[in-house]
PDB file of C-alpha atoms in Angstrom:
ATOM      1  CA  MET B   1     -35.595 -92.492 -52.194  1.00 55.00           C
ATOM      2  CA  PRO B   2     -37.396 -90.226 -55.254  1.00 68.00           C
ATOM      3  CA  ILE B   3     -36.718 -86.636 -55.794  1.00 70.00           C
ATOM      4  CA  ASN B   4     -40.766 -85.639 -55.180  1.00 84.00           C
ATOM      5  CA  HIS B   5     -40.840 -87.881 -51.560  1.00 89.00           C
ATOM      6  CA  THR B   6     -37.334 -86.448 -49.830  1.00 91.00           C
ATOM      7  CA  ARG B   7     -38.916 -82.764 -50.773  1.00 90.00           C
ATOM      8  CA  LYS B   8     -41.911 -83.423 -49.219  1.00 92.00           C
ATOM      9  CA  THR B   9     -40.923 -84.796 -46.288  1.00 93.00           C
ATOM     10  CA  GLN B  10     -37.933 -81.745 -46.025  1.00 92.00           C
ATOM     11  CA  LEU B  11     -41.567 -78.975 -46.389  1.00 92.00           C
ATOM     12  CA  ALA B  12     -43.306 -81.180 -43.562  1.00 93.00           C
ATOM     13  CA  ALA B  13     -39.842 -80.809 -41.160  1.00 92.00           C
ATOM     14  CA  LEU B  14     -40.152 -76.945 -42.692  1.00 91.00           C
ATOM     15  CA  LYS B  15     -43.535 -76.286 -41.886  1.00 93.00           C
ATOM     16  CA  SER B  16     -43.809 -78.723 -37.997  1.00 92.00           C
ATOM     17  CA  THR B  17     -40.529 -76.250 -37.101  1.00 91.00           C
ATOM     18  CA  TYR B  18     -41.166 -73.118 -37.697  1.00 92.00           C
ATOM     19  CA  GLY B  19     -45.234 -73.294 -37.853  1.00 90.00           C
ATOM     20  CA  VAL B  20     -45.396 -71.750 -41.262  1.00 93.00           C
ATOM     21  CA  LYS B  21     -47.464 -72.294 -43.782  1.00 93.00           C
ATOM     22  CA  HIS B  22     -46.585 -74.118 -46.997  1.00 93.00           C
ATOM     23  CA  ALA B  23     -46.244 -71.675 -49.380  1.00 94.00           C
ATOM     24  CA  ASP B  24     -43.690 -70.224 -46.772  1.00 93.00           C
ATOM     25  CA  ALA B  25     -41.524 -73.842 -46.832  1.00 93.00           C
ATOM     26  CA  ILE B  26     -41.575 -73.742 -50.343  1.00 93.00           C
ATOM     27  CA  ALA B  27     -40.306 -70.535 -50.314  1.00 92.00           C
ATOM     28  CA  LEU B  28     -38.010 -71.380 -47.074  1.00 93.00           C
ATOM     29  CA  LEU B  29     -36.569 -74.679 -49.293  1.00 91.00           C
ATOM     30  CA  ASP B  30     -35.639 -73.243 -52.063  1.00 92.00           C
ATOM     31  CA  HIS B  31     -34.180 -70.102 -51.132  1.00 90.00           C
ATOM     32  CA  PRO B  32     -30.738 -69.681 -53.214  1.00 89.00           C
ATOM     33  CA  ASP B  33     -28.265 -68.532 -50.228  1.00 89.00           C
ATOM     34  CA  GLU B  34     -27.795 -71.376 -48.682  1.00 90.00           C
ATOM     35  CA  TYR B  35     -26.490 -69.256 -44.880  1.00 91.00           C
ATOM     36  CA  GLN B  36     -28.594 -66.677 -45.486  1.00 90.00           C
ATOM     37  CA  ARG B  37     -31.400 -69.643 -45.717  1.00 92.00           C
ATOM     38  CA  ALA B  38     -30.057 -70.883 -42.091  1.00 92.00           C
ATOM     39  CA  ALA B  39     -30.353 -67.358 -41.044  1.00 92.00           C
ATOM     40  CA  LEU B  40     -33.941 -66.921 -42.118  1.00 92.00           C
ATOM     41  CA  CYS B  41     -34.854 -69.643 -39.718  1.00 93.00           C
ATOM     42  CA  ASN B  42     -32.495 -69.263 -37.419  1.00 93.00           C
ATOM     43  CA  VAL B  43     -35.147 -65.795 -37.330  1.00 93.00           C
ATOM     44  CA  LEU B  44     -38.401 -67.691 -37.668  1.00 94.00           C
ATOM     45  CA  ALA B  45     -37.211 -69.974 -34.656  1.00 93.00           C
ATOM     46  CA  ASN B  46     -36.083 -67.483 -32.068  1.00 93.00           C
ATOM     47  CA  THR B  47     -38.081 -63.247 -32.993  1.00 91.00           C
ATOM     48  CA  PRO B  48     -41.970 -63.271 -31.965  1.00 91.00           C
ATOM     49  CA  GLY B  49     -44.513 -62.340 -34.201  1.00 90.00           C
ATOM     50  CA  VAL B  50     -42.178 -63.012 -37.104  1.00 92.00           C
ATOM     51  CA  ASN B  51     -44.609 -66.386 -38.893  1.00 91.00           C
ATOM     52  CA  THR B  52     -43.798 -66.156 -42.756  1.00 92.00           C
ATOM     53  CA  TYR B  53     -41.140 -66.053 -45.169  1.00 92.00           C
ATOM     54  CA  LYS B  54     -42.158 -62.695 -46.021  1.00 93.00           C
ATOM     55  CA  ASP B  55     -41.633 -61.314 -41.768  1.00 93.00           C
ATOM     56  CA  ALA B  56     -38.370 -63.159 -41.874  1.00 93.00           C
ATOM     57  CA  VAL B  57     -36.406 -61.050 -45.166  1.00 91.00           C
ATOM     58  CA  ALA B  58     -37.915 -57.830 -43.792  1.00 92.00           C
ATOM     59  CA  HIS B  59     -36.635 -58.854 -40.320  1.00 92.00           C
ATOM     60  CA  LEU B  60     -32.820 -59.625 -41.482  1.00 89.00           C
ATOM     61  CA  ALA B  61     -33.553 -55.945 -43.781  1.00 88.00           C
ATOM     62  CA  GLU B  62     -33.642 -54.192 -41.060  1.00 89.00           C
ATOM     63  CA  GLN B  63     -30.651 -55.478 -39.039  1.00 87.00           C
ATOM     64  CA  ASP B  64     -28.813 -56.313 -42.803  1.00 84.00           C
ATOM     65  CA  ARG B  65     -29.913 -51.805 -42.373  1.00 85.00           C
ATOM     66  CA  ALA B  66     -28.855 -51.105 -38.518  1.00 83.00           C
ATOM     67  CA  TRP B  67     -26.084 -52.514 -39.199  1.00 81.00           C
ATOM     68  CA  ALA B  68     -24.930 -50.642 -41.523  1.00 76.00           C
ATOM     69  CA  ALA B  69     -26.553 -47.313 -39.337  1.00 76.00           C
ATOM     70  CA  ALA B  70     -23.811 -48.748 -37.304  1.00 75.00           C
ATOM     71  CA  MET B  71     -20.586 -48.963 -38.952  1.00 71.00           C
ATOM     72  CA  GLN B  72     -21.384 -45.368 -41.226  1.00 69.00           C
ATOM     73  CA  ASP B  73     -21.516 -43.892 -38.281  1.00 63.00           C
ATOM     74  CA  GLU B  74     -17.548 -45.729 -37.127  1.00 61.00           C
ATOM     75  CA  TRP B  75     -17.101 -44.597 -40.513  1.00 58.00           C
ATOM     76  CA  ASP B  76     -17.404 -40.568 -40.266  1.00 57.00           C
ATOM     77  CA  ASP B  77     -15.692 -41.083 -36.357  1.00 54.00           C
ATOM     78  CA  LEU B  78     -13.114 -41.403 -38.763  1.00 51.00           C
ATOM     79  CA  GLU B  79     -12.914 -39.186 -41.782  1.00 54.00           C
ATOM     80  CA  ASN B  80     -11.309 -36.501 -38.874  1.00 52.00           C
ATOM     81  CA  CYS B  81      -8.453 -38.527 -38.607  1.00 52.00           C
ATOM     82  CA  ASP B  82      -4.959 -37.573 -39.456  1.00 51.00           C
ATOM     83  CA  CYS B  83      -2.855 -40.477 -40.087  1.00 54.00           C
ATOM     84  CA  GLY B  84      -5.781 -42.244 -43.364  1.00 55.00           C
ATOM     85  CA  TYR B  85      -9.357 -42.173 -44.245  1.00 56.00           C
ATOM     86  CA  PRO B  86     -12.465 -44.452 -45.296  1.00 55.00           C
ATOM     87  CA  LEU B  87     -12.001 -46.842 -48.067  1.00 59.00           C
ATOM     88  CA  ASP B  88     -15.252 -48.307 -50.438  1.00 59.00           C
ATOM     89  CA  GLU B  89     -14.237 -51.742 -49.231  1.00 60.00           C
ATOM     90  CA  GLY B  90     -15.272 -50.797 -46.086  1.00 59.00           C
ATOM     91  CA  ARG B  91     -11.531 -50.907 -44.867  1.00 63.00           C
ATOM     92  CA  PHE B  92      -9.014 -48.084 -44.119  1.00 61.00           C
ATOM     93  CA  HIS B  93      -6.298 -46.807 -46.587  1.00 60.00           C
ATOM     94  CA  CYS B  94      -3.278 -46.172 -43.985  1.00 61.00           C
ATOM     95  CA  CYS B  95      -1.048 -43.244 -44.919  1.00 59.00           C
ATOM     96  CA  ASP B  96       1.794 -44.675 -42.830  1.00 56.00           C
ATOM     97  CA  CYS B  97       2.033 -48.665 -44.483  1.00 59.00           C
ATOM     98  CA  GLY B  98      -0.200 -47.842 -47.634  1.00 53.00           C
ATOM     99  CA  ALA B  99      -2.088 -51.011 -46.944  1.00 59.00           C
ATOM    100  CA  GLY B 100      -5.990 -51.065 -45.917  1.00 56.00           C
ATOM    101  CA  HIS B 101      -6.603 -51.770 -42.103  1.00 55.00           C
ATOM    102  CA  GLU B 102      -9.773 -52.607 -40.730  1.00 57.00           C
ATOM    103  CA  TYR B 103     -11.354 -49.558 -38.950  1.00 55.00           C
ATOM    104  CA  HIS B 104      -7.783 -47.984 -37.423  1.00 55.00           C
ATOM    105  CA  CYS B 105      -3.683 -47.752 -38.018  1.00 53.00           C
ATOM    106  CA  VAL B 106      -2.474 -50.558 -36.671  1.00 52.00           C
ATOM    107  CA  CYS B 107       1.451 -49.995 -38.102  1.00 51.00           C
TER     108      CYS B 107
END
């Protein structure tokens, strides 16, 4: 099967499945990260009012900002801990064992 025919079939499937326009289907198909593409498709399929590629990207960015804010609140709680301190890599440095744990000391 020629490559162009396969691409046209994929574009038609995206348009009919998610109800997006041709330009949005192209943007989805050409998105470089396959996991993020799947997340964008999930947003298009399950979020009312989101019906373009641009809206789906904005929706995911908003979810990421909300998650980062929630994580920052958790890290702020750790700053008063006597046994360690938060690291930049999203982990917690334990003063007892010197290792990086997630969220709290486990030793």
